[in-house]
CSV table of C-alpha atoms in Angstrom, one decimal:
chain,number,residue,atom,x,y,z
A,1,MET,CA,0.8,-18.4,-21.4
A,2,GLY,CA,-0.4,-16.7,-24.6
A,3,SER,CA,1.2,-13.4,-25.4
A,4,TYR,CA,2.2,-12.6,-21.8
A,5,PRO,CA,5.3,-14.6,-21.0
A,6,LYS,CA,6.8,-12.0,-18.7
A,7,LEU,CA,3.6,-11.7,-16.7
A,8,PHE,CA,3.6,-15.4,-16.1
A,9,SER,CA,7.3,-15.9,-15.4
A,10,ALA,CA,8.5,-16.6,-11.8
A,11,PHE,CA,10.3,-14.0,-9.7
A,12,GLU,CA,12.4,-14.1,-6.6
A,13,LEU,CA,11.3,-11.2,-4.4
A,14,GLY,CA,13.6,-11.2,-1.4
A,15,SER,CA,13.3,-14.6,0.2
A,16,LEU,CA,10.0,-15.4,-1.6
A,17,THR,CA,9.6,-17.3,-4.8
A,18,LEU,CA,6.6,-16.0,-6.7
A,19,PRO,CA,5.0,-18.0,-9.5
A,20,ASN,CA,4.1,-15.0,-11.6
A,21,ARG,CA,4.5,-11.2,-11.7
A,22,ALA,CA,1.0,-10.2,-10.6
A,23,VAL,CA,0.4,-8.8,-7.1
A,24,LEU,CA,-2.9,-8.0,-5.4
A,25,SER,CA,-2.8,-4.2,-4.7
A,26,PRO,CA,-3.7,-3.1,-1.2
A,27,MET,CA,-7.3,-1.7,-1.2
A,28,THR,CA,-9.2,-0.2,1.8
A,29,ARG,CA,-12.2,-2.4,2.6
A,30,THR,CA,-13.1,-1.4,6.2
A,31,SER,CA,-14.6,-4.8,7.0
A,32,ALA,CA,-12.9,-5.6,10.3
A,33,ASP,CA,-14.7,-5.9,13.6
A,34,PRO,CA,-15.2,-2.6,15.5
A,35,SER,CA,-12.4,-3.8,17.8
A,36,GLY,CA,-10.0,-3.7,14.8
A,37,GLN,CA,-9.7,-7.5,14.7
A,38,ALA,CA,-9.7,-9.3,11.4
A,39,ASN,CA,-12.5,-11.8,10.9
A,40,GLU,CA,-13.7,-14.9,8.9
A,41,ARG,CA,-15.2,-12.7,6.2
A,42,MET,CA,-11.7,-11.3,5.5
A,43,ALA,CA,-10.2,-14.7,5.5
A,44,ARG,CA,-12.6,-15.8,2.7
A,45,TYR,CA,-12.1,-12.5,0.9
A,46,TYR,CA,-8.3,-12.6,0.8
A,47,SER,CA,-8.1,-16.3,0.0
A,48,ARG,CA,-10.2,-15.8,-3.1
A,49,PHE,CA,-7.3,-14.0,-4.7
A,50,ALA,CA,-4.8,-16.7,-3.9
A,51,LYS,CA,-7.2,-19.3,-5.3
A,52,GLY,CA,-7.5,-17.1,-8.4
A,53,GLY,CA,-3.8,-17.2,-9.1
A,54,PHE,CA,-2.3,-14.2,-7.4
A,55,GLY,CA,1.1,-15.3,-6.0
A,56,LEU,CA,1.5,-12.3,-3.7
A,57,ILE,CA,-1.3,-10.5,-1.8
A,58,ILE,CA,-0.8,-7.2,0.0
A,59,THR,CA,-3.5,-6.4,2.6
A,60,GLU,CA,-5.4,-3.2,3.0
A,61,GLY,CA,-3.8,-0.7,5.3
A,62,ILE,CA,-3.5,-2.0,8.9
A,63,TYR,CA,-3.1,0.6,11.7
A,64,PRO,CA,0.0,0.0,13.9
A,65,ASP,CA,-1.0,1.8,17.2
A,66,ALA,CA,-4.2,2.3,19.1
A,67,THR,CA,-3.7,5.9,19.9
A,68,ASN,CA,-3.9,8.0,16.7
A,69,SER,CA,-3.0,5.9,13.7
A,70,GLN,CA,-6.5,4.6,12.7
A,71,ALA,CA,-8.0,6.3,9.6
A,72,TYR,CA,-11.4,4.6,9.2
A,73,GLU,CA,-14.1,2.9,11.2
A,74,ASN,CA,-13.8,-0.9,10.9
A,75,GLN,CA,-10.3,-0.6,9.7
A,76,PRO,CA,-8.2,-3.6,10.8
A,77,GLY,CA,-5.3,-3.1,13.2
A,78,ILE,CA,-2.3,-4.8,14.4
A,79,ALA,CA,-1.7,-2.6,17.4
A,80,ASN,CA,-1.9,-5.3,20.1
A,81,GLU,CA,-1.6,-9.0,20.5
A,82,ALA,CA,-5.4,-9.6,20.1
A,83,GLN,CA,-5.5,-7.8,16.8
A,84,ALA,CA,-2.4,-9.6,15.6
A,85,GLU,CA,-3.7,-13.0,16.5
A,86,SER,CA,-7.0,-12.3,14.7
A,87,TRP,CA,-4.9,-12.2,11.4
A,88,ARG,CA,-3.6,-15.7,11.9
A,89,PRO,CA,-6.6,-17.4,10.2
A,90,VAL,CA,-6.5,-14.9,7.3
A,91,VAL,CA,-2.8,-15.6,6.8
A,92,HIS,CA,-3.4,-19.4,7.0
A,93,ALA,CA,-6.3,-19.2,4.5
A,94,VAL,CA,-4.1,-17.4,1.9
A,95,GLN,CA,-1.1,-19.7,2.4
A,96,GLN,CA,-3.3,-22.8,2.3
A,97,ALA,CA,-4.6,-21.6,-1.1
A,98,GLY,CA,-1.0,-21.3,-2.4
A,99,GLY,CA,-0.4,-17.6,-1.9
A,100,LYS,CA,1.9,-15.3,0.0
A,101,ILE,CA,0.6,-12.4,2.1
A,102,VAL,CA,2.1,-9.1,3.1
A,103,ALA,CA,0.7,-6.9,5.8
A,104,GLN,CA,0.6,-3.2,4.8
A,105,LEU,CA,1.3,-1.0,7.8
A,106,MET,CA,-0.5,2.4,7.6
A,107,HIS,CA,-0.6,5.4,10.0
A,108,ALA,CA,-3.3,7.9,8.9
A,109,GLY,CA,-1.6,11.0,10.3
A,110,ALA,CA,-3.9,13.9,9.4
A,111,LEU,CA,-6.2,11.9,7.1
A,112,VAL,CA,-8.6,10.6,9.8
A,113,GLN,CA,-12.1,10.0,8.5
A,114,ASN,CA,-13.8,10.6,11.8
A,115,ASN,CA,-13.4,12.9,14.8
A,116,THR,CA,-13.1,10.5,17.7
A,117,PHE,CA,-9.5,11.8,18.4
A,118,THR,CA,-7.3,14.7,17.4
A,119,PRO,CA,-5.1,13.5,14.5
A,120,ILE,CA,-1.3,14.1,14.5
A,121,ALA,CA,0.8,15.2,11.6
A,122,PRO,CA,4.2,16.7,10.8
A,123,SER,CA,2.6,20.2,11.0
A,124,ALA,CA,-0.7,21.7,12.0
A,125,VAL,CA,-1.9,22.0,8.4
A,126,LYS,CA,-5.5,21.2,7.5
A,127,PRO,CA,-5.6,18.6,4.8
A,128,VAL,CA,-6.9,19.8,1.4
A,129,GLY,CA,-10.1,18.3,0.0
A,130,ALA,CA,-12.9,16.5,1.9
A,131,MET,CA,-13.2,13.3,3.8
A,132,LEU,CA,-13.9,10.1,1.7
A,133,GLN,CA,-17.6,9.2,1.7
A,134,GLU,CA,-16.9,5.7,0.4
A,135,HIS,CA,-14.7,5.1,3.5
A,136,GLY,CA,-17.2,6.5,6.0
A,137,GLY,CA,-16.0,10.1,6.1
A,138,SER,CA,-18.1,13.3,5.8
A,139,GLY,CA,-17.2,17.0,5.6
A,140,GLU,CA,-13.9,18.7,5.9
A,141,PHE,CA,-10.8,17.3,7.7
A,142,VAL,CA,-9.8,18.8,11.0
A,143,VAL,CA,-6.6,20.5,11.7
A,144,PRO,CA,-4.1,18.0,13.1
A,145,LYS,CA,-1.7,18.5,16.0
A,146,ALA,CA,1.9,19.0,15.1
A,147,MET,CA,4.0,16.1,16.3
A,148,THR,CA,6.6,16.5,19.0
A,149,LEU,CA,9.9,14.7,18.6
A,150,LYS,CA,8.7,12.2,21.2
A,151,GLU,CA,5.7,11.5,19.1
A,152,ILE,CA,7.8,11.0,15.9
A,153,HIS,CA,10.0,8.5,17.7
A,154,GLY,CA,6.9,6.8,19.0
A,155,ALA,CA,5.4,6.5,15.6
A,156,VAL,CA,8.6,5.0,14.3
A,157,GLU,CA,8.6,2.4,17.1
A,158,SER,CA,4.9,1.6,16.5
A,159,PHE,CA,5.7,0.6,12.9
A,160,ALA,CA,8.5,-1.6,14.1
A,161,GLN,CA,6.4,-3.3,16.8
A,162,ALA,CA,3.6,-3.9,14.3
A,163,ALA,CA,6.0,-5.5,11.9
A,164,ILE,CA,7.3,-8.0,14.5
A,165,ARG,CA,3.7,-8.8,15.4
A,166,ALA,CA,3.0,-9.5,11.7
A,167,LYS,CA,6.0,-11.7,11.5
A,168,GLN,CA,5.0,-13.6,14.6
A,169,VAL,CA,1.5,-14.5,13.3
A,170,GLY,CA,2.9,-15.8,10.0
A,171,PHE,CA,2.7,-12.9,7.5
A,172,ASP,CA,5.3,-13.4,4.7
A,173,GLY,CA,6.3,-9.8,4.9
A,174,VAL,CA,5.3,-6.2,5.6
A,175,GLU,CA,4.9,-3.2,3.5
A,176,VAL,CA,5.2,0.3,4.9
A,177,HIS,CA,2.5,2.6,3.5
A,178,ALA,CA,4.3,5.9,2.7
A,179,ALA,CA,2.0,6.9,-0.1
A,180,ASN,CA,-1.4,8.4,-0.9
A,181,GLY,CA,-1.3,11.3,1.6
A,182,TYR,CA,-1.0,9.3,4.9
A,183,LEU,CA,1.4,10.1,7.7
A,184,LEU,CA,4.7,9.2,6.2
A,185,ASP,CA,3.7,10.8,2.9
A,186,GLN,CA,2.7,13.9,4.9
A,187,PHE,CA,6.4,14.3,6.0
A,188,ILE,CA,7.6,13.9,2.4
A,189,THR,CA,5.1,16.5,1.0
A,190,ASP,CA,6.3,20.1,1.0
A,191,TYR,CA,3.0,21.8,1.8
A,192,THR,CA,2.0,19.4,4.7
A,193,ASN,CA,5.5,19.5,6.3
A,194,LEU,CA,6.4,23.0,7.5
A,195,ARG,CA,8.9,21.8,10.2
A,196,THR,CA,12.2,23.5,10.7
A,197,ASP,CA,13.9,20.7,12.6
A,198,ALA,CA,15.6,17.5,11.4
A,199,TYR,CA,12.4,16.2,9.9
A,200,GLY,CA,11.6,19.2,7.7
A,201,GLY,CA,13.0,21.5,5.1
A,202,SER,CA,15.0,19.7,2.4
A,203,MET,CA,13.8,16.4,0.9
A,204,GLU,CA,16.7,14.6,2.6
A,205,ARG,CA,15.2,15.7,5.9
A,206,ARG,CA,11.6,15.2,5.0
A,207,VAL,CA,12.2,11.5,4.0
A,208,ARG,CA,14.2,10.9,7.2
A,209,ILE,CA,11.3,9.5,9.2
A,210,LEU,CA,10.6,6.9,6.5
A,211,VAL,CA,14.2,5.8,6.5
A,212,GLU,CA,14.1,5.5,10.3
A,213,VAL,CA,10.9,3.4,10.1
A,214,LEU,CA,12.5,1.0,7.6
A,215,GLU,CA,15.7,0.7,9.7
A,216,ALA,CA,13.7,0.1,12.9
A,217,ILE,CA,11.7,-2.6,11.2
A,218,ARG,CA,14.7,-4.3,9.7
A,219,ALA,CA,16.5,-4.3,13.1
A,220,LEU,CA,13.6,-6.3,14.6
A,221,VAL,CA,12.6,-8.7,11.8
A,222,GLY,CA,16.1,-9.6,10.6
A,223,PRO,CA,17.8,-9.4,7.3
A,224,ASP,CA,15.8,-12.0,5.4
A,225,TYR,CA,12.2,-11.0,6.1
A,226,LEU,CA,10.4,-9.2,3.3
A,227,VAL,CA,10.0,-5.5,4.0
A,228,GLY,CA,8.6,-3.3,1.3
A,229,VAL,CA,7.6,0.4,1.0
A,230,ARG,CA,4.9,2.1,-1.0
A,231,ILE,CA,5.5,5.5,-2.5
A,232,SER,CA,3.3,7.8,-4.6
A,233,GLN,CA,3.0,11.4,-5.6
A,234,GLY,CA,-0.8,11.7,-5.7
A,235,LYS,CA,-2.9,11.4,-2.6
A,236,VAL,CA,-6.4,10.3,-1.8
A,237,ASN,CA,-7.3,13.9,-1.0
A,238,ASP,CA,-5.0,15.6,-3.7
A,239,PHE,CA,-5.0,13.2,-6.6
A,240,HIS,CA,-2.9,15.2,-9.1
A,241,HIS,CA,0.0,16.3,-6.7
A,242,LYS,CA,3.5,16.1,-8.1
A,243,TRP,CA,6.8,16.5,-6.3
A,244,ALA,CA,8.0,20.1,-6.6
A,245,ASN,CA,11.5,19.2,-7.8
A,246,GLY,CA,10.5,16.4,-10.0
A,247,MET,CA,13.4,14.1,-11.0
A,248,GLU,CA,15.7,15.5,-8.2
A,249,ASP,CA,13.1,14.7,-5.5
A,250,ALA,CA,12.7,11.2,-7.0
A,251,ARG,CA,16.5,10.7,-6.9
A,252,VAL,CA,16.7,11.8,-3.2
A,253,ILE,CA,13.7,9.7,-2.1
A,254,PHE,CA,14.7,6.5,-3.8
A,255,GLU,CA,18.4,6.7,-3.0
A,256,GLN,CA,17.6,7.4,0.7
A,257,LEU,CA,15.2,4.5,0.9
A,258,ALA,CA,17.7,2.2,-0.6
A,259,THR,CA,20.1,2.9,2.4
A,260,ALA,CA,17.6,1.4,4.7
A,261,SER,CA,17.6,-2.0,3.0
A,262,PRO,CA,14.0,-2.6,2.0
A,263,SER,CA,13.2,-5.6,-0.1
A,264,TYR,CA,11.3,-3.7,-2.7
A,265,ILE,CA,9.7,-0.4,-3.6
A,266,HIS,CA,6.0,-0.2,-4.6
A,267,THR,CA,5.1,2.8,-6.7
A,268,THR,CA,1.6,3.8,-7.3
A,269,GLU,CA,0.4,6.4,-9.9
A,270,TYR,CA,-2.9,7.0,-11.7
A,271,LYS,CA,-1.3,5.4,-14.7
A,272,ALA,CA,1.8,3.4,-13.9
A,273,PHE,CA,2.9,3.6,-17.6
A,274,ALA,CA,2.6,7.4,-17.9
A,275,PRO,CA,5.6,9.7,-17.5
A,276,ALA,CA,6.1,10.8,-13.9
A,277,PHE,CA,6.7,14.5,-14.4
A,278,ALA,CA,6.0,15.7,-17.9
A,279,GLU,CA,4.5,14.7,-21.2
A,280,SER,CA,7.5,12.5,-21.9
A,281,GLY,CA,10.2,10.8,-19.8
A,282,PRO,CA,10.5,8.0,-17.4
A,283,THR,CA,7.7,6.5,-15.3
A,284,LEU,CA,7.9,6.7,-11.5
A,285,ALA,CA,8.5,3.0,-11.4
A,286,GLU,CA,11.5,3.3,-13.8
A,287,LEU,CA,12.9,6.1,-11.6
A,288,ALA,CA,12.5,3.9,-8.5
A,289,LYS,CA,14.5,1.1,-10.2
A,290,ARG,CA,17.1,3.6,-11.5
A,291,PHE,CA,17.9,5.3,-8.2
A,292,SER,CA,17.4,2.5,-5.7
A,293,GLY,CA,18.6,-0.6,-7.6
A,294,LEU,CA,15.8,-2.5,-5.8
A,295,PRO,CA,13.0,-4.7,-7.2
A,296,VAL,CA,10.0,-2.5,-8.0
A,297,ILE,CA,6.2,-3.2,-8.0
A,298,ALA,CA,4.2,-0.8,-10.2
A,299,ASN,CA,0.6,0.0,-9.6
A,300,GLY,CA,-1.9,2.1,-11.6
A,301,LYS,CA,-4.3,1.1,-14.4
A,302,LEU,CA,-2.6,-2.1,-15.1
A,303,GLY,CA,-5.7,-4.3,-15.1
A,304,GLU,CA,-5.4,-4.6,-18.9
A,305,PRO,CA,-2.9,-7.5,-19.3
A,306,LYS,CA,-1.2,-5.9,-22.3
A,307,GLN,CA,-0.4,-2.8,-20.3
A,308,ALA,CA,1.1,-4.9,-17.6
A,309,GLU,CA,3.1,-7.1,-19.9
A,310,ASP,CA,4.5,-4.0,-21.8
A,311,LEU,CA,5.6,-2.4,-18.5
A,312,LEU,CA,7.3,-5.6,-17.4
A,313,ARG,CA,9.0,-6.1,-20.8
A,314,LYS,CA,10.3,-2.5,-20.8
A,315,GLY,CA,12.0,-3.2,-17.4
A,316,ASP,CA,10.3,-0.3,-15.7
A,317,ALA,CA,9.1,-2.7,-13.0
A,318,ASP,CA,9.6,-6.3,-11.9
A,319,LEU,CA,6.0,-6.9,-10.7
A,320,VAL,CA,2.6,-5.3,-11.3
A,321,ALA,CA,0.0,-4.7,-8.7
A,322,ILE,CA,-3.6,-5.1,-9.8
A,323,GLY,CA,-6.3,-3.2,-7.9
A,324,THR,CA,-9.9,-2.5,-9.0
A,325,SER,CA,-9.7,-5.0,-11.9
A,326,ALA,CA,-9.0,-7.7,-9.3
A,327,LEU,CA,-12.0,-6.7,-7.3
A,328,VAL,CA,-14.3,-7.8,-10.1
A,329,ASN,CA,-11.9,-10.5,-11.2
A,330,PRO,CA,-10.4,-12.2,-8.2
A,331,ASP,CA,-9.3,-14.9,-10.6
A,332,TRP,CA,-7.6,-12.3,-12.8
A,333,ILE,CA,-4.5,-14.4,-13.2
A,334,ASN,CA,-6.3,-17.6,-14.1
A,335,LYS,CA,-8.6,-15.8,-16.6
A,336,VAL,CA,-5.7,-14.1,-18.3
A,337,ARG,CA,-3.8,-17.3,-18.5
A,338,LYS,CA,-6.7,-19.1,-20.1
A,339,GLY,CA,-7.6,-16.2,-22.4
A,340,LYS,CA,-11.0,-15.6,-20.8
A,341,ALA,CA,-12.7,-12.2,-20.9
A,342,LEU,CA,-12.3,-9.9,-17.8
A,343,ASN,CA,-15.3,-8.3,-16.1
A,344,PRO,CA,-15.1,-4.5,-16.4
A,345,PHE,CA,-14.8,-2.5,-13.2
A,346,ASP,CA,-17.6,0.0,-12.4
A,347,HIS,CA,-16.8,2.5,-9.6
A,348,HIS,CA,-20.4,2.1,-8.3
A,349,PHE,CA,-19.0,-1.2,-7.0
A,350,LEU,CA,-17.5,0.7,-4.1
A,351,HIS,CA,-20.6,2.8,-3.3
A,352,PRO,CA,-22.0,3.8,-1.0
A,353,ILE,CA,-19.3,2.3,1.3
A,354,ALA,CA,-16.3,0.4,0.1
A,355,THR,CA,-16.8,-2.6,2.4
A,356,LEU,CA,-17.0,-6.3,1.6
A,357,ARG,CA,-20.1,-7.6,-0.2
A,358,GLU,CA,-21.5,-11.1,0.0
A,359,GLU,CA,-20.6,-11.9,-3.6
A,360,GLU,CA,-17.0,-11.2,-2.7
A,361,LEU,CA,-17.0,-13.8,0.0
A,362,VAL,CA,-17.8,-16.9,-2.0
A,363,VAL,CA,-14.7,-19.0,-2.3
A,364,ASP,CA,-14.8,-20.4,-5.8
A,365,THR,CA,-12.5,-23.0,-7.3
A,366,PHE,CA,-12.0,-20.9,-10.5
């Protein structure tokens, strides 16, 4: 175990026993079939990480309904039975390789990378920035349609139905994507949520839809199934965004989430070990633990094992999610355990499109 005893210690996350504290971070790969169904290439891709030592794998964002939740072309879905069943071989491949796999459920909201339908959002506010070229987007975002109360309730139900489909096809848990500027984060964010009803205004009201999503999922999947939630300040289209009221917003968000009984909170920042709001002070992961009392997964520039170990030893987080470093080191865990050098990540790896490449599909024994 070298100098990383915390990283290689076991952890009980909800009903799951994990062999180590490293989690594969969710990363958009847009490699599903045009129908939104998962495929054999994805089974090989995800199983590589389980073979490489990751005890818990979180999938890329999966869209929960077929009407207006899809963000990218060739993004996988779980909006119907056919899409759900297509994930069964992926789940099986990961579990056969010794890993656990969680389905991340993601509604794009306003951040739609194509114009095949009118996106919906809390308010009719055009997203800042430009579409993501590495995910097939081009040009400016369109102005979304402000959601009616019926559409809000429908979105909540779509998350719940997607979660029960995920459970039925064998996923070990689900994670609600409420980070990075997508629909649920658009409700939390002050400048994208201009509503004056029960879902807008104060942070307590802006986080309400997320609490309702978690409650609806928990009601369907039962008390013991793993249900996580991912939270961030920054967004794919507004990287440096910070919550306006800093520590107070963090308190409200994490305390409110805890009332809905998620199994864990997954925070993601550019640097997980950096202060959340100023040049000094607690990290976002530490605040999540402090205000929620729940297990926390931290993500953000933790591919260097010492950074991961230090964060875990400090108690800021219980697990660390490894992203881009895992893309070029699917055997990250096994390499670190054996003291082997890690391949450096180069952002050109994701250009021109961040889809799967043949070298990522070779199932090695590591």
